[in-house]
Amino acid sequence: MRTFHLSSESPIVSEDLSASALAVGFFDGIHKGHQQVIRTAVQQADKLGIDTAVMTFTPHPSVVLNKSVQHARYITPLPEKERILQDMGVDKLFVVHFDLALASLSPAEFAEKFFVDLNIRHVVAGFDFSFGYKGKGSMKELPSYAKGRFTTTTVAKVSQGDEKISSTRIRGLLNQGDMAEIKTLLNRPYSIQGEVVESQTSREAPGPPMINIHMNEAYYPPAFGIYAVEVEFRGEIHKGMAVYSMGLLRSEQNEEGCLEVRTFDSDPYLYGEKIRIFFHDFIRPVIECEDREQLMEQLLNDERECRRILTLL
Ligand SMILES: Cc1cc2nc3c(=O)[nH]c(=O)nc-3n(C[C@H](O)[C@H](O)[C@H](O)COP(=O)(O)O)c2cc1C
Ligand SMILES: Nc1ncnc2c1ncn2[C@@H]1O[C@H](COP(=O)(O)OP(=O)(O)OP(=O)(O)O)[C@@H](O)[C@H]1O
């Protein structure tokens, strides 16, 4: 997959682009609804014998348009999106810089610059996709801008439990730490990749060493708490538990949050390595421990509970 960075000032990439079927939207999370849109583009591309492309935007429009809730952190920051889209068989990813100039393009201008000029022959989006100045363009009018130069497919609403699956819904579940429900909406566990910044035996916690991870600020953070996780490093998956907290005993508490994990059956020295944490379930909120004994007992209970959950996967 190739990634192309575009903006309203430089919309056309310098080379002649091969024809594509395009899925368009912000796609934060690449949840089941998004997957349906992207899979439809893959099917259309196969039918037409052309490439599959996805168009996303950066940053989130809410940031540029100064909305009351601004999404500057993502369920899937750009590198995660690239990884997932590559696995879905996408050939080209267009990352369009979202700024006020882009937001002021009329729907017709947007369709000219970002569909026709990029050699898009088919456009797929969901029932609620809007584009162009004040979001005035919709899938209903898109064929009138296409003037026969591309065809369109509108994907019907994908719901779960009578409610639309959306990035907003998943952000709400991350605020509650409801990783089990998130897994059903994403069709995969929520995961983050981070670098190990400390790999040591904790003064307080019993058992194998804690691994402290730097969680990139671009990720939308989960609720503080203890989670049953799988950890991927050096090409292998290990069962374990994670605590996401303000930095429990540290003298400087960190508003951004600290992520520590402990794997049950291995304790390699991972300093500086990139590892991936898959969040499967919420175990409990962070509690204030009176003494080392209470913490040790709590951690043994947590480990038992995590092992039970992870065995059922
Ligand atoms: C899965 C897990 C859960 C934890 N939960 C708590 C907790 O609820 N309360 C607490 O005070 N410490 C808890 N700890 C311990 C702290 O996260 C931390 O490792 C310990 O306080 C040592 O901190 P230090 O590295 O600053 O010395 C937990 C550790 C692990 C591995
Ligand atoms: N549940 C869904 N069913 C069908 N299409 C969807 C669904 N969710 C999103 N889409 C489509 O996927 C594309 C990307 O949508 P977008 O990024 O706005 O997702 P969203 O989950 O609705 O986000 P948000 O909650 O932030 O509004 C758009 O074409 C949109 O219409």
Short mmCIF file of C-alpha atoms and ligand atoms in Angstrom, two decimals:
data_model
loop_
_atom_site.label_atom_id
_atom_site.label_comp_id
_atom_site.label_asym_id
_atom_site.label_seq_id
_atom_site.Cartn_x
_atom_site.Cartn_y
_atom_site.Cartn_z
CA MET A 1 0.00 0.00 0.00
CA ARG A 2 1.23 3.49 -0.83
CA THR A 3 0.32 6.55 1.24
CA PHE A 4 -0.16 9.93 -0.50
CA HIS A 5 -0.37 13.16 1.49
CA LEU A 6 -2.60 15.80 -0.14
CA SER A 7 -4.09 19.18 0.69
CA SER A 8 -6.49 21.59 -1.00
CA GLU A 9 -3.45 23.62 -2.20
CA SER A 10 -1.70 20.57 -3.64
CA PRO A 11 -4.50 18.12 -4.38
CA ILE A 12 -3.04 16.26 -7.33
CA VAL A 13 -0.11 13.94 -6.79
CA SER A 14 2.75 14.53 -9.18
CA GLU A 15 2.43 11.27 -11.09
CA ASP A 16 -0.38 9.90 -13.20
CA LEU A 17 -2.48 7.76 -10.91
CA SER A 18 -3.98 4.43 -11.93
CA ALA A 19 -7.77 4.17 -11.60
CA SER A 20 -9.25 3.33 -8.17
CA ALA A 21 -12.44 2.52 -6.33
CA LEU A 22 -12.43 4.72 -3.24
CA ALA A 23 -13.82 4.42 0.31
CA VAL A 24 -14.05 7.88 1.88
CA GLY A 25 -14.47 9.11 5.46
CA PHE A 26 -12.45 9.82 8.57
CA PHE A 27 -12.41 6.15 9.70
CA ASP A 28 -11.18 6.53 13.28
CA GLY A 29 -11.08 3.01 14.73
CA ILE A 30 -11.87 1.15 11.49
CA HIS A 31 -14.84 -0.44 13.29
CA LYS A 32 -17.33 -2.88 11.73
CA GLY A 33 -19.26 -0.03 9.99
CA HIS A 34 -16.04 1.30 8.43
CA GLN A 35 -15.00 -2.25 7.52
CA GLN A 36 -18.25 -2.68 5.59
CA VAL A 37 -17.53 0.53 3.62
CA ILE A 38 -13.92 -0.48 2.87
CA ARG A 39 -14.84 -4.08 1.97
CA THR A 40 -17.42 -2.71 -0.49
CA ALA A 41 -14.68 -0.61 -2.14
CA VAL A 42 -12.44 -3.71 -2.37
CA GLN A 43 -15.28 -5.66 -4.03
CA GLN A 44 -16.01 -2.83 -6.51
CA ALA A 45 -12.31 -2.53 -7.34
CA ASP A 46 -12.13 -6.29 -8.04
CA LYS A 47 -15.22 -6.09 -10.24
CA LEU A 48 -13.82 -3.16 -12.23
CA GLY A 49 -10.25 -4.52 -12.31
CA ILE A 50 -8.82 -1.37 -10.67
CA ASP A 51 -7.04 -0.45 -7.40
CA THR A 52 -8.69 -0.03 -4.00
CA ALA A 53 -8.11 3.34 -2.37
CA VAL A 54 -9.12 4.84 0.98
CA MET A 55 -9.31 8.58 1.66
CA THR A 56 -8.95 9.86 5.21
CA PHE A 57 -8.27 13.30 6.68
CA THR A 58 -5.89 14.79 9.23
CA PRO A 59 -6.36 16.29 11.73
CA HIS A 60 -9.94 15.46 12.71
CA PRO A 61 -12.29 18.16 11.29
CA SER A 62 -13.58 18.92 14.83
CA VAL A 63 -10.14 20.37 15.69
CA VAL A 64 -10.00 22.75 12.71
CA LEU A 65 -13.66 23.76 12.88
CA ASN A 66 -13.30 24.55 16.61
CA LYS A 67 -16.17 22.29 17.65
CA SER A 68 -17.07 22.06 21.35
CA VAL A 69 -15.67 18.50 21.51
CA GLN A 70 -12.37 18.23 19.60
CA HIS A 71 -10.94 14.85 18.67
CA ALA A 72 -7.18 15.39 18.73
CA ARG A 73 -6.54 11.83 19.91
CA TYR A 74 -7.41 8.75 17.94
CA ILE A 75 -8.62 5.19 18.44
CA THR A 76 -6.38 4.43 15.47
CA PRO A 77 -3.64 7.06 14.92
CA LEU A 78 -2.39 7.16 11.31
CA PRO A 79 0.26 4.36 11.61
CA GLU A 80 -2.44 2.02 13.05
CA LYS A 81 -4.83 2.91 10.21
CA GLU A 82 -2.09 2.17 7.68
CA ARG A 83 -1.39 -1.23 9.24
CA ILE A 84 -5.08 -2.26 9.29
CA LEU A 85 -5.84 -0.95 5.77
CA GLN A 86 -2.80 -2.74 4.37
CA ASP A 87 -4.13 -6.00 5.89
CA MET A 88 -7.54 -5.34 4.29
CA GLY A 89 -5.97 -5.29 0.83
CA VAL A 90 -6.04 -1.53 0.19
CA ASP A 91 -3.57 -0.35 -2.49
CA LYS A 92 -3.56 3.43 -1.96
CA LEU A 93 -4.21 5.61 1.07
CA PHE A 94 -4.91 9.31 0.47
CA VAL A 95 -4.35 11.37 3.63
CA VAL A 96 -5.93 14.77 3.03
CA HIS A 97 -4.80 17.66 5.23
CA PHE A 98 -7.97 19.12 6.73
CA ASP A 99 -7.78 22.92 7.07
CA LEU A 100 -10.11 25.89 6.59
CA ALA A 101 -9.27 26.06 2.87
CA LEU A 102 -10.38 22.44 2.44
CA ALA A 103 -13.50 23.01 4.56
CA SER A 104 -14.50 25.94 2.31
CA LEU A 105 -14.53 23.93 -0.95
CA SER A 106 -18.05 23.50 -2.32
CA PRO A 107 -19.23 19.87 -2.69
CA ALA A 108 -18.76 20.18 -6.49
CA GLU A 109 -15.20 21.52 -6.10
CA PHE A 110 -14.37 18.77 -3.59
CA ALA A 111 -15.63 16.08 -5.98
CA GLU A 112 -13.57 17.57 -8.86
CA LYS A 113 -10.30 17.89 -6.92
CA PHE A 114 -10.45 14.80 -4.75
CA PHE A 115 -12.38 12.28 -6.82
CA VAL A 116 -12.13 13.14 -10.53
CA ASP A 117 -8.55 14.50 -10.49
CA LEU A 118 -7.33 11.42 -8.54
CA ASN A 119 -8.74 9.10 -11.20
CA ILE A 120 -11.44 7.68 -8.91
CA ARG A 121 -13.94 5.60 -10.90
CA HIS A 122 -16.17 4.52 -8.02
CA VAL A 123 -16.87 6.18 -4.64
CA VAL A 124 -18.15 4.21 -1.61
CA ALA A 125 -19.30 5.87 1.61
CA GLY A 126 -21.82 5.31 4.37
CA PHE A 127 -25.41 6.56 4.45
CA ASP A 128 -24.41 9.55 6.64
CA PHE A 129 -21.27 10.70 4.79
CA SER A 130 -21.17 14.44 4.09
CA PHE A 131 -18.54 16.54 2.38
CA GLY A 132 -17.78 20.04 1.12
CA TYR A 133 -18.58 23.44 2.68
CA LYS A 134 -20.61 22.95 5.90
CA GLY A 135 -21.00 19.29 4.97
CA LYS A 136 -23.61 20.26 2.37
CA GLY A 137 -22.74 17.43 -0.05
CA SER A 138 -24.29 14.00 0.58
CA MET A 139 -24.30 10.62 -1.16
CA LYS A 140 -27.68 11.48 -2.70
CA GLU A 141 -26.24 14.35 -4.78
CA LEU A 142 -22.85 12.77 -5.46
CA PRO A 143 -23.91 11.27 -8.85
CA SER A 144 -24.89 14.77 -10.01
CA TYR A 145 -21.31 15.98 -9.40
CA ALA A 146 -19.87 12.84 -11.01
CA LYS A 147 -21.51 13.62 -14.38
CA GLY A 148 -20.90 10.04 -15.45
CA ARG A 149 -17.17 10.09 -14.61
CA PHE A 150 -17.52 7.82 -11.58
CA THR A 151 -20.23 5.65 -10.06
CA THR A 152 -21.21 5.46 -6.38
CA THR A 153 -22.35 2.99 -3.70
CA THR A 154 -23.97 4.04 -0.42
CA VAL A 155 -23.52 1.57 2.45
CA ALA A 156 -26.52 1.17 4.78
CA LYS A 157 -26.21 1.71 8.53
CA VAL A 158 -24.30 -1.04 10.37
CA SER A 159 -25.72 -1.32 13.90
CA GLN A 160 -25.20 -3.40 16.99
CA GLY A 161 -27.79 -3.47 19.78
CA ASP A 162 -30.10 -1.13 17.82
CA GLU A 163 -27.46 1.61 17.76
CA LYS A 164 -25.17 2.75 14.97
CA ILE A 165 -21.59 1.56 15.39
CA SER A 166 -19.52 4.75 15.43
CA SER A 167 -16.17 6.16 16.50
CA THR A 168 -18.08 8.31 19.02
CA ARG A 169 -19.60 5.19 20.61
CA ILE A 170 -16.17 3.54 20.88
CA ARG A 171 -14.60 6.66 22.44
CA GLY A 172 -17.39 6.54 25.07
CA LEU A 173 -16.58 2.88 25.78
CA LEU A 174 -12.85 3.72 26.08
CA ASN A 175 -13.80 6.34 28.70
CA GLN A 176 -15.47 3.51 30.65
CA GLY A 177 -12.70 0.98 29.93
CA ASP A 178 -15.26 -1.41 28.40
CA MET A 179 -12.76 -3.35 26.29
CA ALA A 180 -15.00 -6.41 25.97
CA GLU A 181 -17.73 -4.37 24.21
CA ILE A 182 -15.15 -2.48 22.13
CA LYS A 183 -13.84 -5.82 20.85
CA THR A 184 -17.30 -6.68 19.50
CA LEU A 185 -17.57 -3.31 17.68
CA LEU A 186 -14.07 -3.44 16.18
CA ASN A 187 -14.06 -7.18 15.49
CA ARG A 188 -10.61 -7.19 17.09
CA PRO A 189 -9.31 -6.16 20.52
CA TYR A 190 -8.35 -2.51 21.04
CA SER A 191 -4.57 -2.38 20.85
CA ILE A 192 -1.79 0.15 21.17
CA GLN A 193 1.85 -0.02 20.22
CA GLY A 194 4.41 1.62 22.48
CA GLU A 195 8.07 1.70 23.39
CA VAL A 196 9.34 0.13 26.59
CA VAL A 197 10.85 2.91 28.69
CA GLU A 198 11.52 0.87 31.83
CA SER A 199 11.81 -2.85 32.35
CA GLN A 200 12.45 -3.67 36.00
CA THR A 201 11.30 -5.44 39.12
CA SER A 202 8.96 -3.16 41.01
CA ARG A 203 9.69 -2.30 44.63
CA GLU A 204 6.08 -2.88 45.53
CA ALA A 205 4.60 -5.46 43.25
CA PRO A 206 5.42 -9.15 43.61
CA GLY A 207 6.26 -11.49 40.75
CA PRO A 208 7.99 -10.82 37.46
CA PRO A 209 9.11 -7.34 36.43
CA MET A 210 6.87 -4.54 35.34
CA ILE A 211 7.27 -3.21 31.86
CA ASN A 212 6.60 0.53 31.59
CA ILE A 213 5.44 1.67 28.18
CA HIS A 214 5.47 5.06 26.59
CA MET A 215 2.02 5.37 25.07
CA ASN A 216 2.14 7.78 22.16
CA GLU A 217 0.03 10.90 22.84
CA ALA A 218 -1.83 10.35 19.56
CA TYR A 219 -3.82 7.45 21.10
CA TYR A 220 -7.21 8.06 22.68
CA PRO A 221 -6.50 6.80 26.21
CA PRO A 222 -8.58 4.12 27.96
CA ALA A 223 -10.06 4.64 31.44
CA PHE A 224 -7.65 4.29 34.33
CA GLY A 225 -7.80 0.74 35.62
CA ILE A 226 -6.49 -2.82 35.50
CA TYR A 227 -6.95 -4.87 32.32
CA ALA A 228 -6.49 -8.44 31.12
CA VAL A 229 -4.14 -8.11 28.14
CA GLU A 230 -2.06 -9.98 25.63
CA VAL A 231 1.36 -8.54 24.86
CA GLU A 232 3.16 -9.02 21.57
CA PHE A 233 6.94 -8.76 21.42
CA ARG A 234 9.66 -10.46 19.42
CA GLY A 235 6.96 -12.06 17.26
CA GLU A 236 5.20 -13.86 20.13
CA ILE A 237 2.03 -13.29 22.14
CA HIS A 238 2.14 -13.46 25.97
CA LYS A 239 -0.71 -13.32 28.46
CA GLY A 240 -0.59 -10.69 31.17
CA MET A 241 -2.17 -7.79 32.98
CA ALA A 242 -1.82 -4.06 32.59
CA VAL A 243 -2.42 -1.08 34.80
CA TYR A 244 -3.18 2.31 33.29
CA SER A 245 -2.95 4.97 35.99
CA MET A 246 -1.66 8.41 36.89
CA GLY A 247 1.59 6.75 38.03
CA LEU A 248 0.66 5.26 41.35
CA LEU A 249 3.64 5.69 43.63
CA ARG A 250 5.58 8.13 41.57
CA SER A 251 6.37 11.48 43.14
CA GLU A 252 5.36 13.26 39.96
CA GLN A 253 1.93 12.08 38.91
CA ASN A 254 1.38 12.15 35.24
CA GLU A 255 -1.88 13.57 33.85
CA GLU A 256 -1.17 11.79 30.58
CA GLY A 257 -1.29 8.42 32.32
CA CYS A 258 1.26 5.64 32.76
CA LEU A 259 0.90 2.22 31.21
CA GLU A 260 2.61 -0.70 32.95
CA VAL A 261 2.26 -4.33 31.97
CA ARG A 262 3.29 -7.60 33.51
CA THR A 263 3.45 -10.82 31.53
CA PHE A 264 2.75 -14.01 33.43
CA ASP A 265 5.09 -16.53 31.86
CA SER A 266 8.09 -14.56 30.61
CA ASP A 267 10.15 -11.65 31.86
CA PRO A 268 12.60 -10.54 29.20
CA TYR A 269 14.49 -7.26 29.36
CA LEU A 270 12.69 -5.20 26.71
CA TYR A 271 14.06 -1.69 27.24
CA GLY A 272 13.78 0.36 24.02
CA GLU A 273 11.76 -2.29 22.17
CA LYS A 274 8.39 -1.69 20.54
CA ILE A 275 5.64 -3.90 21.93
CA ARG A 276 1.88 -4.16 21.29
CA ILE A 277 -0.74 -4.45 24.03
CA PHE A 278 -4.12 -6.03 23.19
CA PHE A 279 -6.78 -5.04 25.75
CA HIS A 280 -9.33 -7.81 26.33
CA ASP A 281 -11.24 -6.95 29.49
CA PHE A 282 -11.53 -4.51 32.38
CA ILE A 283 -10.69 -6.13 35.72
CA ARG A 284 -11.09 -3.36 38.28
CA PRO A 285 -10.45 0.32 38.93
CA VAL A 286 -7.17 1.44 40.50
CA ILE A 287 -7.40 1.32 44.29
CA GLU A 288 -5.33 2.90 47.00
CA CYS A 289 -3.38 0.13 48.69
CA GLU A 290 -2.68 0.49 52.42
CA ASP A 291 0.51 -1.54 52.40
CA ARG A 292 2.63 -3.93 50.38
CA GLU A 293 0.73 -7.00 51.67
CA GLN A 294 -2.61 -5.67 50.47
CA LEU A 295 -1.15 -4.86 47.06
CA MET A 296 0.43 -8.33 46.80
CA GLU A 297 -2.84 -10.05 47.65
CA GLN A 298 -4.73 -7.85 45.21
CA LEU A 299 -2.24 -8.60 42.43
CA LEU A 300 -2.49 -12.35 43.01
CA ASN A 301 -6.31 -12.09 42.71
CA ASP A 302 -5.94 -9.96 39.58
CA GLU A 303 -3.60 -12.49 38.01
CA ARG A 304 -6.03 -15.34 38.72
CA GLU A 305 -8.91 -13.35 37.18
CA CYS A 306 -6.87 -12.34 34.11
CA ARG A 307 -5.69 -15.91 33.52
CA ARG A 308 -9.31 -17.13 33.73
CA ILE A 309 -10.49 -14.53 31.18
CA LEU A 310 -7.57 -15.02 28.82
CA THR A 311 -7.97 -18.82 28.83
CA LEU A 312 -11.51 -18.36 27.51
CA LEU A 313 -10.38 -16.35 24.44
C1 LIG B 1 -1.75 -5.28 37.21
C2 LIG B 1 -1.28 -4.33 38.29
C3 LIG B 1 -2.22 -3.66 39.03
C4 LIG B 1 -1.85 -2.76 40.01
N1 LIG B 1 -2.81 -2.12 40.73
C5 LIG B 1 -2.46 -1.26 41.71
C6 LIG B 1 -3.47 -0.58 42.47
O1 LIG B 1 -4.68 -0.74 42.26
N2 LIG B 1 -3.05 0.27 43.43
C7 LIG B 1 -1.72 0.49 43.70
O2 LIG B 1 -1.42 1.28 44.59
N3 LIG B 1 -0.75 -0.13 42.97
C8 LIG B 1 -1.08 -1.01 42.00
N4 LIG B 1 -0.10 -1.66 41.27
C9 LIG B 1 1.30 -1.36 41.51
C10 LIG B 1 1.77 -0.09 40.81
O3 LIG B 1 1.30 0.01 39.52
C11 LIG B 1 3.27 0.03 40.79
O4 LIG B 1 3.82 -0.99 40.01
C12 LIG B 1 3.82 -0.02 42.14
O5 LIG B 1 3.11 0.88 42.91
C13 LIG B 1 5.32 0.30 42.13
O6 LIG B 1 5.55 1.63 41.72
P1 LIG B 1 7.03 2.22 41.46
O7 LIG B 1 7.52 1.59 40.19
O8 LIG B 1 6.79 3.71 41.29
O9 LIG B 1 7.83 1.86 42.62
C14 LIG B 1 -0.48 -2.55 40.28
C15 LIG B 1 0.49 -3.24 39.50
C16 LIG B 1 0.09 -4.12 38.53
C17 LIG B 1 1.11 -4.85 37.73
N1 LIG B 2 -22.17 2.21 11.32
C1 LIG B 2 -21.93 2.57 10.07
N2 LIG B 2 -22.60 1.99 9.06
C2 LIG B 2 -22.36 2.34 7.76
N3 LIG B 2 -21.46 3.27 7.38
C3 LIG B 2 -20.76 3.89 8.36
C4 LIG B 2 -20.95 3.57 9.74
N4 LIG B 2 -20.11 4.35 10.46
C5 LIG B 2 -19.43 5.11 9.59
N5 LIG B 2 -19.81 4.85 8.32
C6 LIG B 2 -19.26 5.44 7.10
O1 LIG B 2 -17.84 5.27 7.16
C7 LIG B 2 -17.17 6.44 6.68
C8 LIG B 2 -16.33 7.06 7.79
O2 LIG B 2 -17.22 7.61 8.74
P1 LIG B 2 -16.81 8.44 10.01
O3 LIG B 2 -15.34 8.47 10.12
O4 LIG B 2 -17.58 9.70 10.03
O5 LIG B 2 -17.34 7.39 11.13
P2 LIG B 2 -18.22 7.48 12.41
O6 LIG B 2 -17.93 6.20 13.09
O7 LIG B 2 -19.64 7.81 12.09
O8 LIG B 2 -17.53 8.68 13.21
P3 LIG B 2 -18.10 9.69 14.31
O9 LIG B 2 -18.69 8.88 15.42
O10 LIG B 2 -16.85 10.44 14.74
O11 LIG B 2 -19.11 10.55 13.61
C9 LIG B 2 -18.27 7.36 6.19
O12 LIG B 2 -18.45 7.10 4.80
C10 LIG B 2 -19.48 6.94 7.00
O13 LIG B 2 -20.69 7.25 6.37
#
